[in-house]
Amino acid sequence: MTPAGSLLVAEDLHKAYGPTPALDGASFSIHPGEVVAVMGPSGSGKSTLLHCLAGIVRPDAGTITYGGRDLTAMPDSARSALRRSEYGFVFQFGQLVPELTCTENVALPLRLNGTRRKEAERAAQQWMERLEISDVGQKRPGEVSGGQGQRVAVARALVTSPRVLFADEPTGALDSLNGERVMQLLTDAARDTNAAVVLVTHEARVAAYSDREVIVRDGKLRDMAGVA
Ligand code: ADP
């Protein structure tokens, strides 16, 4: 049964890589505007879960529904289109395009969706202002600090107004002060736009920015609500 009001729901996911089970009956759901931290030891299946939810990896069994549509039954082209229009991604290392300026990096997803250059750059600048990085707009990623680069990556993920933001260890390469600032800006922006955030982290300090924590262990999920 699908939990009422959920935007993205995974039920009883199984995924194995050869003899290694990465997910072994994992279920998960998230509401619009909710920030959920996915925690657990290394190798427990966190990234595999995120990649399944994002439609990058197809589970061996189980269902994933986004807005009532079954992701597991969609052809690859439809899943890519959904990823481009509805999802945003932030990774541990920003993965910015080194040849482009920071503004061009933020504008890139809009440009790829067919938005005209002026309009895309205007939207990019608004997000960069919000993330307090307007001053690095004309610089290239190699010329900015790690914290600034990661804010550029967050702005790029948010510029298309995604309904779900997937963040895989988004502060893993930052010092604690910069990490906390990025988390504050990211979660404030997501809550304001009512985007759901799936936040993979192994740090309690990062998970503290979430509304709810789930723990992945041996390919299964446990909700921390009510656990002493
Ligand atoms: P986590 O993100 O919690 O560190 P992962 O989802 O990356 O965990 O990995 C879960 C398990 O699946 C681990 O045993 C890992 O070695 C294995 N695994 C993940 N991705 C692959 C892959 N592409 N090929 C083979 N094994 C993989």
mmCIF file of N, CA, C and O in Angstrom, residues 106-116 119-121 123-124 159-161:
data_model
loop_
_atom_site.group_PDB
_atom_site.id
_atom_site.type_symbol
_atom_site.label_atom_id
_atom_site.label_comp_id
_atom_site.label_asym_id
_atom_site.label_seq_id
_atom_site.Cartn_x
_atom_site.Cartn_y
_atom_site.Cartn_z
ATOM 1 N N VAL A 106 25.737 26.654 -13.731
ATOM 2 C CA VAL A 106 24.410 26.642 -13.090
ATOM 3 C C VAL A 106 23.314 26.685 -14.158
ATOM 4 O O VAL A 106 22.278 26.030 -14.033
ATOM 5 N N ALA A 107 23.569 27.441 -15.225
ATOM 6 C CA ALA A 107 22.554 27.587 -16.286
ATOM 7 C C ALA A 107 22.446 26.342 -17.170
ATOM 8 O O ALA A 107 21.433 26.168 -17.871
ATOM 9 N N LEU A 108 23.452 25.478 -17.119
ATOM 10 C CA LEU A 108 23.540 24.355 -18.066
ATOM 11 C C LEU A 108 22.286 23.468 -18.140
ATOM 12 O O LEU A 108 21.807 23.186 -19.247
ATOM 13 N N PRO A 109 21.716 23.023 -16.997
ATOM 14 C CA PRO A 109 20.526 22.160 -17.112
ATOM 15 C C PRO A 109 19.377 22.847 -17.843
ATOM 16 O O PRO A 109 18.635 22.192 -18.579
ATOM 17 N N LEU A 110 19.240 24.163 -17.665
ATOM 18 C CA LEU A 110 18.171 24.892 -18.370
ATOM 19 C C LEU A 110 18.480 24.964 -19.854
ATOM 20 O O LEU A 110 17.593 24.787 -20.701
ATOM 21 N N ARG A 111 19.753 25.199 -20.181
ATOM 22 C CA ARG A 111 20.158 25.255 -21.591
ATOM 23 C C ARG A 111 19.878 23.907 -22.266
ATOM 24 O O ARG A 111 19.384 23.859 -23.384
ATOM 25 N N LEU A 112 20.182 22.811 -21.539
ATOM 26 C CA LEU A 112 19.956 21.471 -22.108
ATOM 27 C C LEU A 112 18.468 21.190 -22.294
ATOM 28 O O LEU A 112 18.091 20.380 -23.136
ATOM 29 N N ASN A 113 17.644 21.861 -21.503
ATOM 30 C CA ASN A 113 16.191 21.697 -21.654
ATOM 31 C C ASN A 113 15.619 22.655 -22.692
ATOM 32 O O ASN A 113 14.406 22.731 -22.862
ATOM 33 N N GLY A 114 16.490 23.431 -23.324
ATOM 34 C CA GLY A 114 16.027 24.290 -24.416
ATOM 35 C C GLY A 114 15.738 25.735 -24.032
ATOM 36 O O GLY A 114 15.226 26.500 -24.850
ATOM 37 N N THR A 115 16.064 26.127 -22.791
ATOM 38 C CA THR A 115 15.834 27.522 -22.382
ATOM 39 C C THR A 115 16.871 28.423 -23.058
ATOM 40 O O THR A 115 18.033 28.049 -23.190
ATOM 41 N N ARG A 116 16.435 29.625 -23.479
ATOM 42 C CA ARG A 116 17.357 30.550 -24.147
ATOM 43 C C ARG A 116 18.419 31.039 -23.170
ATOM 44 O O ARG A 116 18.160 31.155 -21.970
ATOM 45 N N GLU A 119 17.770 33.991 -20.573
ATOM 46 C CA GLU A 119 16.812 33.586 -19.542
ATOM 47 C C GLU A 119 17.445 32.580 -18.575
ATOM 48 O O GLU A 119 17.275 32.673 -17.355
ATOM 49 N N ALA A 120 18.202 31.625 -19.142
ATOM 50 C CA ALA A 120 18.861 30.601 -18.311
ATOM 51 C C ALA A 120 19.879 31.264 -17.382
ATOM 52 O O ALA A 120 19.959 30.925 -16.194
ATOM 53 N N GLU A 121 20.623 32.228 -17.906
ATOM 54 C CA GLU A 121 21.644 32.865 -17.071
ATOM 55 C C GLU A 121 21.016 33.766 -16.015
ATOM 56 O O GLU A 121 21.533 33.892 -14.910
ATOM 57 N N ALA A 123 18.135 33.135 -14.512
ATOM 58 C CA ALA A 123 17.678 32.201 -13.459
ATOM 59 C C ALA A 123 18.883 31.712 -12.650
ATOM 60 O O ALA A 123 18.826 31.605 -11.417
ATOM 61 N N ALA A 124 19.991 31.437 -13.345
ATOM 62 C CA ALA A 124 21.211 30.970 -12.671
ATOM 63 C C ALA A 124 21.675 32.031 -11.675
ATOM 64 O O ALA A 124 22.011 31.716 -10.523
ATOM 65 N N VAL A 159 18.218 24.802 -10.138
ATOM 66 C CA VAL A 159 17.813 25.799 -11.133
ATOM 67 C C VAL A 159 16.607 25.355 -11.969
ATOM 68 O O VAL A 159 15.853 26.180 -12.462
ATOM 69 N N THR A 160 16.402 24.059 -12.089
ATOM 70 C CA THR A 160 15.259 23.561 -12.872
ATOM 71 C C THR A 160 14.007 23.378 -11.997
ATOM 72 O O THR A 160 13.018 22.814 -12.461
ATOM 73 N N SER A 161 14.077 23.825 -10.728
ATOM 74 C CA SER A 161 12.980 23.621 -9.767
ATOM 75 C C SER A 161 12.570 22.152 -9.691
ATOM 76 O O SER A 161 11.416 21.808 -9.955
#
